[in-house]
């Protein structure tokens, strides 16, 4: 028997329930994992609220990331064996698979062998953050030397990954945060510049930093009223990626300015990369190479116990974290 977390209706963290279940043998192209750590993502809070990119089918599990030890593999599984240390990359629907459990089953394409240099907690935290940012900045925008990259919500795990990836590619990351409270942490994390958007004028600061040219890329998980300011802060031919909706307000678009500057706005998600075999393999190779070189490294904010998952979700929704929240099992 194994404990897993499920919920029968949308709601606050208190709807999460621990369920004792018998985990079956993995089916064809599936892997069963004894979980040691779980990476926590904002997507899971949205899923619990039934406010995500697909409707929830109840009773529902949740969770995209984990790390642990393989204890069984299904038929057709190659390259993964019992005893392997592995991590799970978000590349499936939470209506089909989930990672909040002591023993889980996931599709084999989502399983990546655990880098020896990483702990289970670190291995559970890397794939959502790095592959989401990689898909936009490296795979699509191909940022490099001379490019400025604006990173709103920079203290989130994906924001910190974007800072690291921009530096790794030779670009210049500009971190956005609401107040100066996290300025030093962001500079220490690799941000070349930090703008506290509630204290200074965002557009003036970006233009000062870029000598009036604007940034080529903005990588935004927020949306809302400030999205128009990001458009204004872009250079001619700039690209704005939107990969989240942290703001509950409408997201206006300054259409005439976009036309004048030939701005591109792209919706972005991790599945563009993780859902394609060729792209997924390239992303894994790129990220692992960066980790091995020391250019990329997970940033863990806090560790919780599996028993405290309700409190984990309460903490997640405070937006107080700097980096990844990880649960040990």
PDB file of C-alpha atoms in Angstrom:
ATOM      1  CA  UNK A   1       0.000   0.000   0.000  1.00  0.00           C
ATOM      2  CA  UNK A   2       1.106   3.549  -0.716  1.00  0.00           C
ATOM      3  CA  UNK A   3      -0.209   6.981   0.123  1.00  0.00           C
ATOM      4  CA  UNK A   4      -1.154   9.337  -2.663  1.00  0.00           C
ATOM      5  CA  UNK A   5      -2.841  12.753  -2.618  1.00  0.00           C
ATOM      6  CA  UNK A   6      -6.116  13.344  -4.388  1.00  0.00           C
ATOM      7  CA  UNK A   7      -8.995  15.818  -4.277  1.00  0.00           C
ATOM      8  CA  UNK A   8     -12.692  15.377  -5.038  1.00  0.00           C
ATOM      9  CA  UNK A   9     -13.635  18.998  -5.685  1.00  0.00           C
ATOM     10  CA  UNK A  10     -12.013  22.334  -6.514  1.00  0.00           C
ATOM     11  CA  UNK A  11     -11.034  24.517  -3.606  1.00  0.00           C
ATOM     12  CA  UNK A  12      -8.337  25.690  -1.224  1.00  0.00           C
ATOM     13  CA  UNK A  13      -5.437  23.584   0.049  1.00  0.00           C
ATOM     14  CA  UNK A  14      -7.758  21.878   2.533  1.00  0.00           C
ATOM     15  CA  UNK A  15      -9.388  19.835  -0.281  1.00  0.00           C
ATOM     16  CA  UNK A  16      -6.190  17.771  -0.628  1.00  0.00           C
ATOM     17  CA  UNK A  17      -6.628  14.315   0.895  1.00  0.00           C
ATOM     18  CA  UNK A  18      -4.223  11.456   1.658  1.00  0.00           C
ATOM     19  CA  UNK A  19      -5.499   8.202   0.177  1.00  0.00           C
ATOM     20  CA  UNK A  20      -4.138   4.696   0.824  1.00  0.00           C
ATOM     21  CA  UNK A  21      -3.954   2.842  -2.461  1.00  0.00           C
ATOM     22  CA  UNK A  22      -2.457  -0.260  -3.991  1.00  0.00           C
ATOM     23  CA  UNK A  23      -0.184   0.937  -6.807  1.00  0.00           C
ATOM     24  CA  UNK A  24      -0.512  -1.463  -9.752  1.00  0.00           C
ATOM     25  CA  UNK A  25       2.265  -2.786 -11.942  1.00  0.00           C
ATOM     26  CA  UNK A  26       3.236  -0.341 -14.682  1.00  0.00           C
ATOM     27  CA  UNK A  27       1.541  -0.822 -18.034  1.00  0.00           C
ATOM     28  CA  UNK A  28       3.267  -0.823 -21.419  1.00  0.00           C
ATOM     29  CA  UNK A  29       5.601   2.187 -21.759  1.00  0.00           C
ATOM     30  CA  UNK A  30       5.133   3.088 -18.091  1.00  0.00           C
ATOM     31  CA  UNK A  31       7.562   3.282 -15.163  1.00  0.00           C
ATOM     32  CA  UNK A  32       6.848   2.859 -11.444  1.00  0.00           C
ATOM     33  CA  UNK A  33       8.941   5.006  -9.112  1.00  0.00           C
ATOM     34  CA  UNK A  34       9.519   4.978  -5.365  1.00  0.00           C
ATOM     35  CA  UNK A  35       9.407   8.715  -4.759  1.00  0.00           C
ATOM     36  CA  UNK A  36      12.060  10.467  -2.669  1.00  0.00           C
ATOM     37  CA  UNK A  37      11.203  14.112  -3.466  1.00  0.00           C
ATOM     38  CA  UNK A  38       8.491  16.117  -5.245  1.00  0.00           C
ATOM     39  CA  UNK A  39       8.929  19.463  -6.982  1.00  0.00           C
ATOM     40  CA  UNK A  40       6.024  21.876  -6.424  1.00  0.00           C
ATOM     41  CA  UNK A  41       4.699  24.145  -9.178  1.00  0.00           C
ATOM     42  CA  UNK A  42       2.190  26.970  -9.440  1.00  0.00           C
ATOM     43  CA  UNK A  43       0.376  24.890 -12.076  1.00  0.00           C
ATOM     44  CA  UNK A  44      -0.651  22.453  -9.337  1.00  0.00           C
ATOM     45  CA  UNK A  45      -2.322  25.198  -7.320  1.00  0.00           C
ATOM     46  CA  UNK A  46      -4.222  26.271 -10.440  1.00  0.00           C
ATOM     47  CA  UNK A  47      -5.143  22.625 -11.083  1.00  0.00           C
ATOM     48  CA  UNK A  48      -6.479  22.253  -7.531  1.00  0.00           C
ATOM     49  CA  UNK A  49      -8.662  25.319  -8.138  1.00  0.00           C
ATOM     50  CA  UNK A  50      -9.808  23.912 -11.520  1.00  0.00           C
ATOM     51  CA  UNK A  51      -8.402  27.075 -13.087  1.00  0.00           C
ATOM     52  CA  UNK A  52      -5.850  25.520 -15.422  1.00  0.00           C
ATOM     53  CA  UNK A  53      -5.383  24.969 -19.167  1.00  0.00           C
ATOM     54  CA  UNK A  54      -7.645  21.879 -19.123  1.00  0.00           C
ATOM     55  CA  UNK A  55     -10.642  20.928 -16.960  1.00  0.00           C
ATOM     56  CA  UNK A  56     -10.093  18.593 -14.013  1.00  0.00           C
ATOM     57  CA  UNK A  57     -11.666  15.125 -13.976  1.00  0.00           C
ATOM     58  CA  UNK A  58     -12.590  14.126 -10.421  1.00  0.00           C
ATOM     59  CA  UNK A  59     -11.425  12.505  -8.245  1.00  0.00           C
ATOM     60  CA  UNK A  60      -8.099  13.942  -9.302  1.00  0.00           C
ATOM     61  CA  UNK A  61      -4.436  13.578  -8.511  1.00  0.00           C
ATOM     62  CA  UNK A  62      -1.885  16.284  -9.058  1.00  0.00           C
ATOM     63  CA  UNK A  63       1.811  16.881  -9.503  1.00  0.00           C
ATOM     64  CA  UNK A  64       4.206  17.209 -12.450  1.00  0.00           C
ATOM     65  CA  UNK A  65       7.670  16.620 -10.962  1.00  0.00           C
ATOM     66  CA  UNK A  66       9.341  14.049  -8.741  1.00  0.00           C
ATOM     67  CA  UNK A  67      12.590  12.171  -8.245  1.00  0.00           C
ATOM     68  CA  UNK A  68      13.177   8.710  -6.898  1.00  0.00           C
ATOM     69  CA  UNK A  69      14.205   5.153  -7.654  1.00  0.00           C
ATOM     70  CA  UNK A  70      12.656   2.962 -10.350  1.00  0.00           C
ATOM     71  CA  UNK A  71      11.085  -0.146  -8.822  1.00  0.00           C
ATOM     72  CA  UNK A  72       9.330  -1.579 -11.903  1.00  0.00           C
ATOM     73  CA  UNK A  73       9.116  -0.989 -15.650  1.00  0.00           C
ATOM     74  CA  UNK A  74       6.459  -1.960 -18.146  1.00  0.00           C
ATOM     75  CA  UNK A  75       6.860  -3.749 -21.429  1.00  0.00           C
ATOM     76  CA  UNK A  76       8.350  -1.699 -24.262  1.00  0.00           C
ATOM     77  CA  UNK A  77      10.424   0.378 -21.816  1.00  0.00           C
ATOM     78  CA  UNK A  78      14.053   0.664 -22.869  1.00  0.00           C
ATOM     79  CA  UNK A  79      16.978   2.584 -21.369  1.00  0.00           C
ATOM     80  CA  UNK A  80      15.419   2.611 -17.878  1.00  0.00           C
ATOM     81  CA  UNK A  81      15.946  -0.199 -15.371  1.00  0.00           C
ATOM     82  CA  UNK A  82      14.908  -1.116 -11.848  1.00  0.00           C
ATOM     83  CA  UNK A  83      17.212   0.656  -9.405  1.00  0.00           C
ATOM     84  CA  UNK A  84      17.870   3.682 -11.622  1.00  0.00           C
ATOM     85  CA  UNK A  85      17.753   7.101  -9.965  1.00  0.00           C
ATOM     86  CA  UNK A  86      15.412   9.218 -12.066  1.00  0.00           C
ATOM     87  CA  UNK A  87      13.511  12.466 -12.281  1.00  0.00           C
ATOM     88  CA  UNK A  88      10.134  13.190 -13.873  1.00  0.00           C
ATOM     89  CA  UNK A  89       9.712  15.883 -16.534  1.00  0.00           C
ATOM     90  CA  UNK A  90       6.289  17.528 -16.990  1.00  0.00           C
ATOM     91  CA  UNK A  91       5.083  15.988 -20.275  1.00  0.00           C
ATOM     92  CA  UNK A  92       1.653  14.552 -19.495  1.00  0.00           C
ATOM     93  CA  UNK A  93      -1.838  15.556 -18.371  1.00  0.00           C
ATOM     94  CA  UNK A  94      -2.546  15.474 -14.641  1.00  0.00           C
ATOM     95  CA  UNK A  95      -5.844  13.818 -15.613  1.00  0.00           C
ATOM     96  CA  UNK A  96      -3.730  10.801 -16.617  1.00  0.00           C
ATOM     97  CA  UNK A  97      -0.697  10.806 -14.318  1.00  0.00           C
ATOM     98  CA  UNK A  98       0.370  12.585 -11.131  1.00  0.00           C
ATOM     99  CA  UNK A  99       3.424  12.747  -8.869  1.00  0.00           C
ATOM    100  CA  UNK A 100       2.031  13.537  -5.399  1.00  0.00           C
ATOM    101  CA  UNK A 101       2.497  10.046  -4.001  1.00  0.00           C
ATOM    102  CA  UNK A 102       4.907   7.725  -2.226  1.00  0.00           C
ATOM    103  CA  UNK A 103       4.915   5.381  -5.234  1.00  0.00           C
ATOM    104  CA  UNK A 104       3.849   6.678  -8.646  1.00  0.00           C
ATOM    105  CA  UNK A 105       3.425   5.510 -12.220  1.00  0.00           C
ATOM    106  CA  UNK A 106       4.424   7.820 -15.073  1.00  0.00           C
ATOM    107  CA  UNK A 107       4.956   7.430 -18.834  1.00  0.00           C
ATOM    108  CA  UNK A 108       8.477   6.394 -19.801  1.00  0.00           C
ATOM    109  CA  UNK A 109       8.974   9.452 -22.022  1.00  0.00           C
ATOM    110  CA  UNK A 110       8.697  11.638 -18.882  1.00  0.00           C
ATOM    111  CA  UNK A 111      11.503   9.817 -17.047  1.00  0.00           C
ATOM    112  CA  UNK A 112      15.046  11.182 -17.087  1.00  0.00           C
ATOM    113  CA  UNK A 113      17.973   9.482 -15.377  1.00  0.00           C
ATOM    114  CA  UNK A 114      19.000  11.339 -12.253  1.00  0.00           C
ATOM    115  CA  UNK A 115      22.273  13.290 -12.656  1.00  0.00           C
ATOM    116  CA  UNK A 116      24.740  11.912 -10.121  1.00  0.00           C
ATOM    117  CA  UNK A 117      25.746  15.415  -9.075  1.00  0.00           C
ATOM    118  CA  UNK A 118      22.226  16.208  -7.838  1.00  0.00           C
ATOM    119  CA  UNK A 119      20.396  15.168  -4.699  1.00  0.00           C
ATOM    120  CA  UNK A 120      16.871  13.782  -5.040  1.00  0.00           C
ATOM    121  CA  UNK A 121      15.524  17.165  -3.915  1.00  0.00           C
ATOM    122  CA  UNK A 122      17.503  18.971  -6.607  1.00  0.00           C
ATOM    123  CA  UNK A 123      16.603  16.413  -9.285  1.00  0.00           C
ATOM    124  CA  UNK A 124      12.901  16.892  -8.464  1.00  0.00           C
ATOM    125  CA  UNK A 125      13.167  20.617  -9.099  1.00  0.00           C
ATOM    126  CA  UNK A 126      14.965  21.091 -12.412  1.00  0.00           C
ATOM    127  CA  UNK A 127      12.762  20.072 -15.326  1.00  0.00           C
ATOM    128  CA  UNK A 128       9.783  22.425 -15.138  1.00  0.00           C
ATOM    129  CA  UNK A 129      11.979  25.424 -14.431  1.00  0.00           C
ATOM    130  CA  UNK A 130      14.716  24.861 -16.974  1.00  0.00           C
ATOM    131  CA  UNK A 131      12.758  23.321 -19.864  1.00  0.00           C
ATOM    132  CA  UNK A 132      10.018  25.973 -19.724  1.00  0.00           C
ATOM    133  CA  UNK A 133      12.604  28.759 -20.003  1.00  0.00           C
ATOM    134  CA  UNK A 134      14.775  26.801 -22.468  1.00  0.00           C
ATOM    135  CA  UNK A 135      11.886  26.384 -24.907  1.00  0.00           C
ATOM    136  CA  UNK A 136      11.331  30.119 -25.188  1.00  0.00           C
ATOM    137  CA  UNK A 137      14.787  31.624 -24.755  1.00  0.00           C
ATOM    138  CA  UNK A 138      17.093  29.027 -26.286  1.00  0.00           C
ATOM    139  CA  UNK A 139      14.974  26.946 -28.639  1.00  0.00           C
ATOM    140  CA  UNK A 140      12.753  29.689 -30.051  1.00  0.00           C
ATOM    141  CA  UNK A 141      14.276  33.159 -29.465  1.00  0.00           C
ATOM    142  CA  UNK A 142      17.876  31.873 -29.631  1.00  0.00           C
ATOM    143  CA  UNK A 143      19.061  34.636 -27.333  1.00  0.00           C
ATOM    144  CA  UNK A 144      22.739  35.463 -27.352  1.00  0.00           C
ATOM    145  CA  UNK A 145      25.359  38.140 -26.914  1.00  0.00           C
ATOM    146  CA  UNK A 146      23.930  41.645 -27.184  1.00  0.00           C
ATOM    147  CA  UNK A 147      20.374  40.582 -26.303  1.00  0.00           C
ATOM    148  CA  UNK A 148      18.584  41.898 -23.238  1.00  0.00           C
ATOM    149  CA  UNK A 149      15.970  39.610 -21.664  1.00  0.00           C
ATOM    150  CA  UNK A 150      13.306  40.978 -19.289  1.00  0.00           C
ATOM    151  CA  UNK A 151      12.276  38.420 -16.642  1.00  0.00           C
ATOM    152  CA  UNK A 152       9.134  39.322 -14.643  1.00  0.00           C
ATOM    153  CA  UNK A 153       8.445  37.350 -11.431  1.00  0.00           C
ATOM    154  CA  UNK A 154      12.173  36.738 -11.442  1.00  0.00           C
ATOM    155  CA  UNK A 155      12.304  35.096  -8.006  1.00  0.00           C
ATOM    156  CA  UNK A 156      10.103  32.202  -9.146  1.00  0.00           C
ATOM    157  CA  UNK A 157      11.860  28.972 -10.070  1.00  0.00           C
ATOM    158  CA  UNK A 158      11.242  29.495 -13.796  1.00  0.00           C
ATOM    159  CA  UNK A 159      12.302  33.132 -13.502  1.00  0.00           C
ATOM    160  CA  UNK A 160      15.587  32.119 -11.890  1.00  0.00           C
ATOM    161  CA  UNK A 161      16.067  29.479 -14.593  1.00  0.00           C
ATOM    162  CA  UNK A 162      15.526  32.173 -17.239  1.00  0.00           C
ATOM    163  CA  UNK A 163      18.210  34.328 -15.611  1.00  0.00           C
ATOM    164  CA  UNK A 164      20.671  31.426 -15.629  1.00  0.00           C
ATOM    165  CA  UNK A 165      19.854  30.423 -19.209  1.00  0.00           C
ATOM    166  CA  UNK A 166      20.192  33.995 -20.473  1.00  0.00           C
ATOM    167  CA  UNK A 167      23.631  34.223 -18.871  1.00  0.00           C
ATOM    168  CA  UNK A 168      24.589  30.781 -20.194  1.00  0.00           C
ATOM    169  CA  UNK A 169      23.704  31.922 -23.714  1.00  0.00           C
ATOM    170  CA  UNK A 170      25.622  35.208 -23.365  1.00  0.00           C
ATOM    171  CA  UNK A 171      22.553  37.463 -23.104  1.00  0.00           C
ATOM    172  CA  UNK A 172      21.852  40.033 -20.365  1.00  0.00           C
ATOM    173  CA  UNK A 173      18.982  39.270 -17.953  1.00  0.00           C
ATOM    174  CA  UNK A 174      16.930  42.111 -16.452  1.00  0.00           C
ATOM    175  CA  UNK A 175      15.043  40.804 -13.406  1.00  0.00           C
ATOM    176  CA  UNK A 176      11.708  42.338 -12.409  1.00  0.00           C
ATOM    177  CA  UNK A 177      10.457  42.193  -8.837  1.00  0.00           C
ATOM    178  CA  UNK A 178       7.819  44.242  -7.055  1.00  0.00           C
ATOM    179  CA  UNK A 179      10.022  45.733  -4.319  1.00  0.00           C
ATOM    180  CA  UNK A 180      13.728  45.935  -3.530  1.00  0.00           C
ATOM    181  CA  UNK A 181      13.453  43.230  -0.869  1.00  0.00           C
ATOM    182  CA  UNK A 182      14.838  40.518  -3.156  1.00  0.00           C
ATOM    183  CA  UNK A 183      17.283  42.720  -5.096  1.00  0.00           C
ATOM    184  CA  UNK A 184      20.461  41.292  -3.560  1.00  0.00           C
ATOM    185  CA  UNK A 185      19.240  37.712  -3.915  1.00  0.00           C
ATOM    186  CA  UNK A 186      18.468  38.296  -7.592  1.00  0.00           C
ATOM    187  CA  UNK A 187      21.844  39.888  -8.248  1.00  0.00           C
ATOM    188  CA  UNK A 188      23.526  36.989  -6.465  1.00  0.00           C
ATOM    189  CA  UNK A 189      21.445  34.609  -8.618  1.00  0.00           C
ATOM    190  CA  UNK A 190      22.884  36.108 -11.790  1.00  0.00           C
ATOM    191  CA  UNK A 191      20.623  39.007 -12.733  1.00  0.00           C
ATOM    192  CA  UNK A 192      22.656  41.739 -14.440  1.00  0.00           C
ATOM    193  CA  UNK A 193      20.026  44.335 -13.497  1.00  0.00           C
ATOM    194  CA  UNK A 194      17.082  44.353 -11.074  1.00  0.00           C
ATOM    195  CA  UNK A 195      14.056  46.632 -11.451  1.00  0.00           C
ATOM    196  CA  UNK A 196      11.629  47.018  -8.525  1.00  0.00           C
ATOM    197  CA  UNK A 197       8.471  47.797 -10.480  1.00  0.00           C
ATOM    198  CA  UNK A 198       6.547  49.335  -7.567  1.00  0.00           C
ATOM    199  CA  UNK A 199       9.397  51.752  -6.807  1.00  0.00           C
ATOM    200  CA  UNK A 200      10.669  52.964 -10.182  1.00  0.00           C
ATOM    201  CA  UNK A 201       9.351  53.429 -13.720  1.00  0.00           C
ATOM    202  CA  UNK A 202       9.793  50.137 -15.587  1.00  0.00           C
ATOM    203  CA  UNK A 203      10.033  51.640 -19.068  1.00  0.00           C
ATOM    204  CA  UNK A 204      12.504  54.360 -18.072  1.00  0.00           C
ATOM    205  CA  UNK A 205      14.741  51.821 -16.333  1.00  0.00           C
ATOM    206  CA  UNK A 206      14.766  49.389 -19.256  1.00  0.00           C
ATOM    207  CA  UNK A 207      15.555  52.184 -21.699  1.00  0.00           C
ATOM    208  CA  UNK A 208      18.342  53.417 -19.429  1.00  0.00           C
ATOM    209  CA  UNK A 209      19.847  49.930 -19.192  1.00  0.00           C
ATOM    210  CA  UNK A 210      19.582  49.282 -22.948  1.00  0.00           C
ATOM    211  CA  UNK A 211      20.749  52.752 -24.093  1.00  0.00           C
ATOM    212  CA  UNK A 212      17.277  53.524 -25.393  1.00  0.00           C
ATOM    213  CA  UNK A 213      16.983  50.472 -27.629  1.00  0.00           C
ATOM    214  CA  UNK A 214      14.742  48.285 -25.487  1.00  0.00           C
ATOM    215  CA  UNK A 215      15.033  44.563 -24.749  1.00  0.00           C
ATOM    216  CA  UNK A 216      14.695  41.950 -27.472  1.00  0.00           C
ATOM    217  CA  UNK A 217      12.793  39.460 -25.284  1.00  0.00           C
ATOM    218  CA  UNK A 218      10.337  39.545 -22.384  1.00  0.00           C
ATOM    219  CA  UNK A 219       9.496  36.232 -20.681  1.00  0.00           C
ATOM    220  CA  UNK A 220       6.346  36.774 -18.624  1.00  0.00           C
ATOM    221  CA  UNK A 221       4.258  34.492 -16.357  1.00  0.00           C
ATOM    222  CA  UNK A 222       2.060  37.312 -15.057  1.00  0.00           C
ATOM    223  CA  UNK A 223       0.048  39.067 -17.767  1.00  0.00           C
ATOM    224  CA  UNK A 224      -2.406  41.694 -16.529  1.00  0.00           C
ATOM    225  CA  UNK A 225      -2.067  45.478 -16.869  1.00  0.00           C
ATOM    226  CA  UNK A 226       1.755  45.486 -16.763  1.00  0.00           C
ATOM    227  CA  UNK A 227       1.986  43.397 -19.914  1.00  0.00           C
ATOM    228  CA  UNK A 228       1.475  46.542 -22.003  1.00  0.00           C
ATOM    229  CA  UNK A 229       4.491  48.078 -20.242  1.00  0.00           C
ATOM    230  CA  UNK A 230       6.582  45.078 -21.275  1.00  0.00           C
ATOM    231  CA  UNK A 231       5.576  45.650 -24.892  1.00  0.00           C
ATOM    232  CA  UNK A 232       6.692  49.271 -24.587  1.00  0.00           C
ATOM    233  CA  UNK A 233      10.017  48.141 -23.142  1.00  0.00           C
ATOM    234  CA  UNK A 234      10.810  45.882 -26.112  1.00  0.00           C
ATOM    235  CA  UNK A 235      13.051  46.813 -29.006  1.00  0.00           C
ATOM    236  CA  UNK A 236      11.957  46.942 -32.640  1.00  0.00           C
ATOM    237  CA  UNK A 237      11.128  43.366 -33.650  1.00  0.00           C
ATOM    238  CA  UNK A 238      11.064  42.236 -30.018  1.00  0.00           C
ATOM    239  CA  UNK A 239       9.315  39.126 -28.717  1.00  0.00           C
ATOM    240  CA  UNK A 240       7.070  38.856 -25.650  1.00  0.00           C
ATOM    241  CA  UNK A 241       6.419  35.321 -24.371  1.00  0.00           C
ATOM    242  CA  UNK A 242       3.499  34.830 -22.001  1.00  0.00           C
ATOM    243  CA  UNK A 243       3.544  31.513 -20.167  1.00  0.00           C
ATOM    244  CA  UNK A 244       1.344  32.157 -17.132  1.00  0.00           C
ATOM    245  CA  UNK A 245      -1.571  34.152 -15.788  1.00  0.00           C
ATOM    246  CA  UNK A 246      -0.557  35.110 -12.261  1.00  0.00           C
ATOM    247  CA  UNK A 247      -2.526  38.341 -12.596  1.00  0.00           C
ATOM    248  CA  UNK A 248      -6.294  37.929 -12.348  1.00  0.00           C
ATOM    249  CA  UNK A 249      -6.822  41.158 -14.300  1.00  0.00           C
ATOM    250  CA  UNK A 250      -7.319  41.563 -18.037  1.00  0.00           C
ATOM    251  CA  UNK A 251      -4.205  41.693 -20.221  1.00  0.00           C
ATOM    252  CA  UNK A 252      -4.434  44.662 -22.633  1.00  0.00           C
ATOM    253  CA  UNK A 253      -2.376  44.859 -25.817  1.00  0.00           C
ATOM    254  CA  UNK A 254      -1.135  48.232 -27.161  1.00  0.00           C
ATOM    255  CA  UNK A 255      -1.949  47.305 -30.742  1.00  0.00           C
ATOM    256  CA  UNK A 256      -0.708  50.443 -32.509  1.00  0.00           C
ATOM    257  CA  UNK A 257       2.615  50.314 -30.685  1.00  0.00           C
ATOM    258  CA  UNK A 258       2.940  46.637 -31.545  1.00  0.00           C
ATOM    259  CA  UNK A 259       2.315  47.395 -35.208  1.00  0.00           C
ATOM    260  CA  UNK A 260       4.796  50.246 -35.221  1.00  0.00           C
ATOM    261  CA  UNK A 261       7.537  48.151 -33.587  1.00  0.00           C
ATOM    262  CA  UNK A 262       6.594  44.863 -35.308  1.00  0.00           C
ATOM    263  CA  UNK A 263       6.318  43.127 -31.945  1.00  0.00           C
ATOM    264  CA  UNK A 264       5.599  39.396 -31.678  1.00  0.00           C
ATOM    265  CA  UNK A 265       3.538  38.053 -28.770  1.00  0.00           C
ATOM    266  CA  UNK A 266       3.767  34.294 -28.272  1.00  0.00           C
ATOM    267  CA  UNK A 267       1.857  32.067 -25.888  1.00  0.00           C
ATOM    268  CA  UNK A 268       4.300  29.535 -24.466  1.00  0.00           C
ATOM    269  CA  UNK A 269       4.231  26.320 -22.476  1.00  0.00           C
ATOM    270  CA  UNK A 270       6.638  23.520 -21.605  1.00  0.00           C
ATOM    271  CA  UNK A 271       4.773  20.935 -23.728  1.00  0.00           C
ATOM    272  CA  UNK A 272       5.983  22.545 -26.946  1.00  0.00           C
ATOM    273  CA  UNK A 273       9.354  21.096 -25.948  1.00  0.00           C
ATOM    274  CA  UNK A 274       8.617  18.222 -23.577  1.00  0.00           C
ATOM    275  CA  UNK A 275       5.823  16.869 -25.768  1.00  0.00           C
ATOM    276  CA  UNK A 276       8.057  16.367 -28.807  1.00  0.00           C
ATOM    277  CA  UNK A 277      10.615  13.559 -28.642  1.00  0.00           C
ATOM    278  CA  UNK A 278      13.329  15.329 -30.636  1.00  0.00           C
ATOM    279  CA  UNK A 279      12.944  18.633 -28.801  1.00  0.00           C
ATOM    280  CA  UNK A 280      12.722  16.908 -25.426  1.00  0.00           C
ATOM    281  CA  UNK A 281      15.996  15.030 -25.970  1.00  0.00           C
ATOM    282  CA  UNK A 282      17.741  18.230 -27.087  1.00  0.00           C
ATOM    283  CA  UNK A 283      16.455  20.062 -24.003  1.00  0.00           C
ATOM    284  CA  UNK A 284      17.612  17.310 -21.647  1.00  0.00           C
ATOM    285  CA  UNK A 285      21.063  17.280 -23.237  1.00  0.00           C
ATOM    286  CA  UNK A 286      21.334  21.082 -23.025  1.00  0.00           C
ATOM    287  CA  UNK A 287      20.199  21.273 -19.391  1.00  0.00           C
ATOM    288  CA  UNK A 288      22.353  18.381 -18.206  1.00  0.00           C
ATOM    289  CA  UNK A 289      25.385  19.890 -19.919  1.00  0.00           C
ATOM    290  CA  UNK A 290      24.678  23.189 -18.171  1.00  0.00           C
ATOM    291  CA  UNK A 291      24.310  21.464 -14.806  1.00  0.00           C
ATOM    292  CA  UNK A 292      27.530  19.510 -15.291  1.00  0.00           C
ATOM    293  CA  UNK A 293      29.416  22.706 -16.160  1.00  0.00           C
ATOM    294  CA  UNK A 294      27.974  24.561 -13.160  1.00  0.00           C
ATOM    295  CA  UNK A 295      26.303  27.193 -15.347  1.00  0.00           C
ATOM    296  CA  UNK A 296      22.854  25.905 -14.392  1.00  0.00           C
ATOM    297  CA  UNK A 297      21.808  24.892 -10.907  1.00  0.00           C
ATOM    298  CA  UNK A 298      18.479  24.486  -9.134  1.00  0.00           C
ATOM    299  CA  UNK A 299      17.572  27.052  -6.500  1.00  0.00           C
ATOM    300  CA  UNK A 300      15.560  25.533  -3.652  1.00  0.00           C
ATOM    301  CA  UNK A 301      13.595  27.874  -1.420  1.00  0.00           C
ATOM    302  CA  UNK A 302      12.215  25.517   1.244  1.00  0.00           C
ATOM    303  CA  UNK A 303      11.812  21.808   1.908  1.00  0.00           C
ATOM    304  CA  UNK A 304       8.657  20.348   3.436  1.00  0.00           C
ATOM    305  CA  UNK A 305       7.589  16.838   4.427  1.00  0.00           C
ATOM    306  CA  UNK A 306       5.028  14.898   2.401  1.00  0.00           C
ATOM    307  CA  UNK A 307       2.698  14.922   5.430  1.00  0.00           C
ATOM    308  CA  UNK A 308       2.611  18.727   5.233  1.00  0.00           C
ATOM    309  CA  UNK A 309       1.302  19.038   1.655  1.00  0.00           C
ATOM    310  CA  UNK A 310      -1.692  21.169   2.662  1.00  0.00           C
ATOM    311  CA  UNK A 311       0.685  23.657   4.293  1.00  0.00           C
ATOM    312  CA  UNK A 312       2.916  23.437   1.215  1.00  0.00           C
ATOM    313  CA  UNK A 313       0.084  24.710  -0.960  1.00  0.00           C
ATOM    314  CA  UNK A 314      -0.713  27.484   1.499  1.00  0.00           C
ATOM    315  CA  UNK A 315       2.911  28.602   1.364  1.00  0.00           C
ATOM    316  CA  UNK A 316       2.979  28.308  -2.434  1.00  0.00           C
ATOM    317  CA  UNK A 317       0.112  30.771  -2.698  1.00  0.00           C
ATOM    318  CA  UNK A 318       1.838  33.429  -0.581  1.00  0.00           C
ATOM    319  CA  UNK A 319       4.261  34.051  -3.500  1.00  0.00           C
ATOM    320  CA  UNK A 320       6.968  34.538  -0.873  1.00  0.00           C
ATOM    321  CA  UNK A 321       9.344  31.892  -2.180  1.00  0.00           C
ATOM    322  CA  UNK A 322      12.678  32.487  -3.871  1.00  0.00           C
ATOM    323  CA  UNK A 323      13.140  29.476  -6.096  1.00  0.00           C
ATOM    324  CA  UNK A 324      11.624  26.021  -5.865  1.00  0.00           C
ATOM    325  CA  UNK A 325       9.520  24.488  -3.122  1.00  0.00           C
ATOM    326  CA  UNK A 326      10.408  20.813  -2.656  1.00  0.00           C
ATOM    327  CA  UNK A 327       8.684  18.081  -0.642  1.00  0.00           C
ATOM    328  CA  UNK A 328      10.646  15.114   0.743  1.00  0.00           C
ATOM    329  CA  UNK A 329       8.985  11.708   0.894  1.00  0.00           C
TER     330      UNK A 329
END
